[in-house]
């Protein structure tokens, strides 16, 4: 899929990966609707990409409906939906220590937001015979994130939802992609928007991820892995689950010994 001339919605676009995606799409000739729960950030990025700002809390179904309707009215259609909004809080006492509210919020942001946007966008895309649905999930949706079961579980669900959308609608002109990066230099990890990642390739810049997405769209790829090694990790996990679990248990012990499972600290152990 070529993005030039496409009308695109990007959620969570006020910072980090979403901001980088908005810029990358615009540079390739797309028209971009920038959406973020932070109104000031949404407005700022929209100004940077000469786009339309529509602030939105993606956990609110009515707000999502409003986002889509305003985006469609802007240029008359929506060609690409990129659900990028996400968050992580962590569970220092293990998976069951997180509250029901934490689990529900994780599901609403990482799964239901994309489902609701897809539900709104698909009818018109199917009528035109073309469209694109992108979910920025995480390598945690293929592997696991120690210290945040709600994040991992809902990212797994996001990947599964993307698979279902691709299977059900791929023959109808709908392209589906899911992006699964590992660690990226975003505010989630304590970096600012100017961060470039590191030279080892372990921590990518948001722009690295955005460029991988564009390249993946141009080559009609479903699974986009900005960290290529994730493919090998996932293969090892699928081939020998028992060995994988034992290896993750060893990593968990290393995290415990460090004294912090916070993502801002955890990624530095790898």
Short mmCIF file of C-alpha atoms in Angstrom, two decimals:
data_model
loop_
_atom_site.label_atom_id
_atom_site.label_comp_id
_atom_site.label_asym_id
_atom_site.label_seq_id
_atom_site.Cartn_x
_atom_site.Cartn_y
_atom_site.Cartn_z
CA UNK A 1 0.00 0.00 0.00
CA UNK A 2 1.27 3.44 -0.93
CA UNK A 3 0.32 6.14 1.56
CA UNK A 4 0.54 9.22 -0.67
CA UNK A 5 -2.82 10.93 -0.81
CA UNK A 6 -4.33 8.71 1.88
CA UNK A 7 -6.41 10.13 4.71
CA UNK A 8 -5.05 8.68 7.95
CA UNK A 9 -6.05 8.69 11.61
CA UNK A 10 -3.26 8.16 14.16
CA UNK A 11 -4.19 7.81 17.82
CA UNK A 12 -1.74 8.40 20.63
CA UNK A 13 0.00 10.76 18.20
CA UNK A 14 0.95 13.46 20.68
CA UNK A 15 4.33 11.95 21.45
CA UNK A 16 6.61 8.97 20.92
CA UNK A 17 5.83 6.44 18.20
CA UNK A 18 2.51 8.03 17.27
CA UNK A 19 4.10 11.42 16.68
CA UNK A 20 6.80 9.81 14.55
CA UNK A 21 4.18 7.91 12.52
CA UNK A 22 2.25 11.12 11.90
CA UNK A 23 5.41 12.78 10.59
CA UNK A 24 6.40 9.78 8.45
CA UNK A 25 2.96 9.53 6.88
CA UNK A 26 2.90 13.24 6.10
CA UNK A 27 6.36 13.10 4.54
CA UNK A 28 5.09 10.36 2.23
CA UNK A 29 2.22 12.55 1.10
CA UNK A 30 -0.60 11.45 3.41
CA UNK A 31 -3.12 13.72 5.10
CA UNK A 32 -3.02 13.08 8.83
CA UNK A 33 -5.60 13.34 11.59
CA UNK A 34 -3.66 13.61 14.85
CA UNK A 35 -5.42 12.37 17.97
CA UNK A 36 -4.21 12.23 21.55
CA UNK A 37 -5.73 12.43 25.01
CA UNK A 38 -3.40 15.39 25.62
CA UNK A 39 -5.07 18.22 23.72
CA UNK A 40 -2.02 20.50 23.69
CA UNK A 41 0.19 17.70 22.35
CA UNK A 42 -2.41 16.76 19.74
CA UNK A 43 -2.63 20.35 18.56
CA UNK A 44 1.14 20.73 18.44
CA UNK A 45 1.76 17.64 16.33
CA UNK A 46 -1.14 18.48 14.02
CA UNK A 47 0.48 21.86 13.41
CA UNK A 48 3.81 20.16 12.69
CA UNK A 49 2.29 17.91 10.00
CA UNK A 50 -0.26 20.39 8.64
CA UNK A 51 -3.00 18.05 9.77
CA UNK A 52 -6.20 18.07 11.80
CA UNK A 53 -6.13 17.75 15.58
CA UNK A 54 -8.96 15.81 17.22
CA UNK A 55 -8.17 15.18 20.91
CA UNK A 56 -9.70 11.93 22.11
CA UNK A 57 -9.79 9.59 25.10
CA UNK A 58 -9.81 6.23 23.32
CA UNK A 59 -11.43 4.51 26.30
CA UNK A 60 -14.61 6.50 25.62
CA UNK A 61 -16.78 4.95 22.85
CA UNK A 62 -18.60 8.25 22.22
CA UNK A 63 -15.29 10.08 21.87
CA UNK A 64 -14.08 7.48 19.36
CA UNK A 65 -17.28 7.91 17.34
CA UNK A 66 -16.73 11.67 17.37
CA UNK A 67 -13.11 11.22 16.31
CA UNK A 68 -14.05 9.11 13.32
CA UNK A 69 -16.94 11.31 12.21
CA UNK A 70 -14.84 14.50 12.35
CA UNK A 71 -11.96 12.78 10.55
CA UNK A 72 -14.25 11.52 7.78
CA UNK A 73 -15.92 14.92 7.42
CA UNK A 74 -12.51 16.61 7.07
CA UNK A 75 -11.63 15.08 3.70
CA UNK A 76 -14.69 12.97 2.94
CA UNK A 77 -13.24 9.58 3.81
CA UNK A 78 -10.76 7.68 6.00
CA UNK A 79 -8.30 5.39 4.21
CA UNK A 80 -6.06 4.28 7.07
CA UNK A 81 -6.64 3.85 10.79
CA UNK A 82 -3.54 3.54 12.97
CA UNK A 83 -4.36 2.65 16.58
CA UNK A 84 -1.22 3.55 18.46
CA UNK A 85 -2.47 4.80 21.85
CA UNK A 86 -1.06 2.72 24.68
CA UNK A 87 0.20 2.80 28.24
CA UNK A 88 1.88 0.65 30.88
CA UNK A 89 1.68 0.92 34.65
CA UNK A 90 3.26 -2.30 35.90
CA UNK A 91 2.36 -4.70 38.68
CA UNK A 92 5.13 -4.78 41.32
CA UNK A 93 3.44 -7.57 43.29
CA UNK A 94 2.61 -9.80 40.32
CA UNK A 95 -0.30 -10.22 37.86
CA UNK A 96 -3.04 -10.54 40.47
CA UNK A 97 -1.96 -7.37 42.31
CA UNK A 98 -3.30 -5.10 39.57
CA UNK A 99 -6.82 -3.80 40.12
CA UNK A 100 -9.80 -4.64 37.93
CA UNK A 101 -9.75 -1.01 36.80
CA UNK A 102 -6.15 -1.38 35.62
CA UNK A 103 -7.00 -4.52 33.65
CA UNK A 104 -10.10 -2.90 32.16
CA UNK A 105 -8.24 0.24 31.15
CA UNK A 106 -5.54 -1.87 29.51
CA UNK A 107 -8.17 -3.77 27.53
CA UNK A 108 -10.05 -0.61 26.57
CA UNK A 109 -6.92 1.17 25.31
CA UNK A 110 -5.09 -1.71 23.64
CA UNK A 111 -7.99 -3.72 22.22
CA UNK A 112 -11.39 -2.05 22.29
CA UNK A 113 -10.15 1.26 20.88
CA UNK A 114 -8.93 -0.47 17.70
CA UNK A 115 -12.03 -2.64 17.51
CA UNK A 116 -14.31 0.40 17.79
CA UNK A 117 -12.39 2.41 15.21
CA UNK A 118 -12.31 -0.58 12.87
CA UNK A 119 -16.07 -1.07 13.33
CA UNK A 120 -16.62 2.53 12.24
CA UNK A 121 -14.13 2.53 9.36
CA UNK A 122 -14.76 -0.88 7.82
CA UNK A 123 -18.21 -0.36 6.24
CA UNK A 124 -17.02 2.53 4.08
CA UNK A 125 -13.70 0.83 3.34
CA UNK A 126 -15.51 -2.32 2.23
CA UNK A 127 -17.84 -0.27 0.04
CA UNK A 128 -14.80 1.29 -1.68
CA UNK A 129 -13.02 -2.06 -1.82
CA UNK A 130 -9.89 -0.78 -0.10
CA UNK A 131 -8.62 0.42 3.26
CA UNK A 132 -5.96 -0.18 5.86
CA UNK A 133 -6.14 -1.01 9.58
CA UNK A 134 -2.92 -0.75 11.59
CA UNK A 135 -2.43 -1.61 15.24
CA UNK A 136 0.78 -0.66 17.01
CA UNK A 137 0.93 -3.50 19.50
CA UNK A 138 4.19 -4.70 21.06
CA UNK A 139 6.66 -7.56 21.12
CA UNK A 140 4.98 -8.24 24.46
CA UNK A 141 2.03 -9.43 22.36
CA UNK A 142 4.23 -12.17 20.93
CA UNK A 143 6.44 -12.84 23.94
CA UNK A 144 5.79 -11.45 27.44
CA UNK A 145 6.50 -8.37 29.52
CA UNK A 146 7.77 -9.17 32.99
CA UNK A 147 6.09 -7.00 35.61
CA UNK A 148 2.99 -6.10 33.60
CA UNK A 149 0.67 -9.00 32.81
CA UNK A 150 -2.18 -6.67 31.87
CA UNK A 151 0.03 -5.05 29.23
CA UNK A 152 1.16 -8.41 27.82
CA UNK A 153 -2.29 -10.00 27.85
CA UNK A 154 -3.97 -7.09 26.11
CA UNK A 155 -1.18 -6.78 23.55
CA UNK A 156 -1.65 -10.50 22.81
CA UNK A 157 -5.33 -9.73 22.30
CA UNK A 158 -4.44 -6.84 20.00
CA UNK A 159 -2.31 -9.14 17.84
CA UNK A 160 -5.10 -11.74 17.76
CA UNK A 161 -7.66 -9.09 16.77
CA UNK A 162 -5.40 -7.98 13.93
CA UNK A 163 -5.08 -11.58 12.75
CA UNK A 164 -8.85 -11.97 12.72
CA UNK A 165 -9.34 -8.72 10.78
CA UNK A 166 -6.75 -9.82 8.22
CA UNK A 167 -8.27 -13.28 7.82
CA UNK A 168 -11.85 -12.06 7.56
CA UNK A 169 -11.33 -9.01 5.34
CA UNK A 170 -8.05 -9.53 3.48
CA UNK A 171 -9.82 -10.83 0.39
CA UNK A 172 -12.08 -7.75 0.38
CA UNK A 173 -9.34 -5.21 -0.23
CA UNK A 174 -8.59 -4.46 3.42
CA UNK A 175 -4.92 -4.51 4.36
CA UNK A 176 -4.15 -5.17 8.02
CA UNK A 177 -0.81 -4.68 9.75
CA UNK A 178 0.28 -5.14 13.35
CA UNK A 179 3.51 -3.54 14.57
CA UNK A 180 5.36 -5.28 17.41
CA UNK A 181 8.46 -3.37 18.57
CA UNK A 182 10.45 -4.13 21.68
CA UNK A 183 11.98 -1.19 23.52
CA UNK A 184 11.66 2.26 21.97
CA UNK A 185 12.99 5.57 23.26
CA UNK A 186 9.61 7.10 24.16
CA UNK A 187 8.20 8.86 27.24
CA UNK A 188 6.98 5.40 28.35
CA UNK A 189 10.62 4.51 29.00
CA UNK A 190 11.54 7.93 30.34
CA UNK A 191 12.87 9.44 27.10
CA UNK A 192 11.75 12.68 25.51
CA UNK A 193 10.58 13.11 21.92
CA UNK A 194 14.07 14.03 20.71
CA UNK A 195 15.63 10.74 21.84
CA UNK A 196 17.38 8.71 19.12
CA UNK A 197 17.57 5.30 20.81
CA UNK A 198 20.99 3.69 21.18
CA UNK A 199 23.65 2.53 18.77
CA UNK A 200 23.23 -1.16 19.64
CA UNK A 201 19.80 -1.37 18.06
CA UNK A 202 18.26 -2.65 21.30
CA UNK A 203 16.43 0.61 21.92
CA UNK A 204 15.11 2.13 18.72
CA UNK A 205 14.01 5.69 18.13
CA UNK A 206 10.32 6.33 17.44
CA UNK A 207 11.31 7.32 13.92
CA UNK A 208 12.94 3.91 13.38
CA UNK A 209 9.58 2.30 14.19
CA UNK A 210 7.66 4.72 11.96
CA UNK A 211 9.98 4.03 9.04
CA UNK A 212 9.55 0.28 9.54
CA UNK A 213 5.78 0.77 9.46
CA UNK A 214 5.93 2.72 6.19
CA UNK A 215 8.19 0.11 4.63
CA UNK A 216 5.90 -2.66 5.86
CA UNK A 217 2.82 -0.97 4.40
CA UNK A 218 4.57 -0.48 1.07
CA UNK A 219 5.31 -4.21 1.00
CA UNK A 220 1.86 -5.26 2.24
CA UNK A 221 3.22 -7.00 5.32
CA UNK A 222 0.95 -8.12 8.14
CA UNK A 223 3.53 -8.54 10.91
CA UNK A 224 5.97 -5.64 11.15
CA UNK A 225 8.93 -6.20 13.47
CA UNK A 226 11.15 -3.13 13.97
CA UNK A 227 13.38 -5.40 16.09
CA UNK A 228 13.99 -8.36 13.69
CA UNK A 229 15.28 -10.55 16.51
CA UNK A 230 11.73 -10.75 17.90
CA UNK A 231 11.00 -13.23 15.10
CA UNK A 232 13.66 -15.59 16.47
CA UNK A 233 12.48 -15.14 20.05
CA UNK A 234 8.91 -15.94 19.07
CA UNK A 235 10.04 -18.98 17.12
CA UNK A 236 12.01 -20.28 20.10
CA UNK A 237 9.03 -19.70 22.36
CA UNK A 238 6.72 -21.62 20.03
CA UNK A 239 9.21 -24.44 19.52
CA UNK A 240 9.98 -25.13 23.19
CA UNK A 241 7.59 -23.41 25.59
CA UNK A 242 9.02 -25.15 28.67
CA UNK A 243 12.51 -23.88 27.94
CA UNK A 244 11.12 -20.41 27.20
CA UNK A 245 9.31 -20.22 30.54
CA UNK A 246 12.44 -21.31 32.42
CA UNK A 247 14.48 -18.68 30.61
CA UNK A 248 11.93 -16.01 31.50
CA UNK A 249 11.97 -17.14 35.11
CA UNK A 250 15.73 -16.57 35.15
CA UNK A 251 15.21 -13.11 33.71
CA UNK A 252 12.55 -12.43 36.36
CA UNK A 253 15.10 -13.34 39.05
CA UNK A 254 17.52 -10.85 37.50
CA UNK A 255 14.82 -8.18 37.58
CA UNK A 256 14.05 -8.97 41.23
CA UNK A 257 17.73 -8.68 42.11
CA UNK A 258 17.87 -5.24 40.49
CA UNK A 259 15.17 -4.01 42.86
CA UNK A 260 12.85 -2.58 40.18
CA UNK A 261 10.51 -3.97 37.52
CA UNK A 262 9.61 -0.47 36.28
CA UNK A 263 9.97 -0.29 32.49
CA UNK A 264 12.23 2.74 32.85
CA UNK A 265 14.69 0.50 34.72
CA UNK A 266 13.86 -2.95 33.35
CA UNK A 267 14.89 -2.29 29.74
CA UNK A 268 18.39 -1.33 30.90
CA UNK A 269 18.98 -4.89 32.15
CA UNK A 270 18.71 -6.42 28.67
#
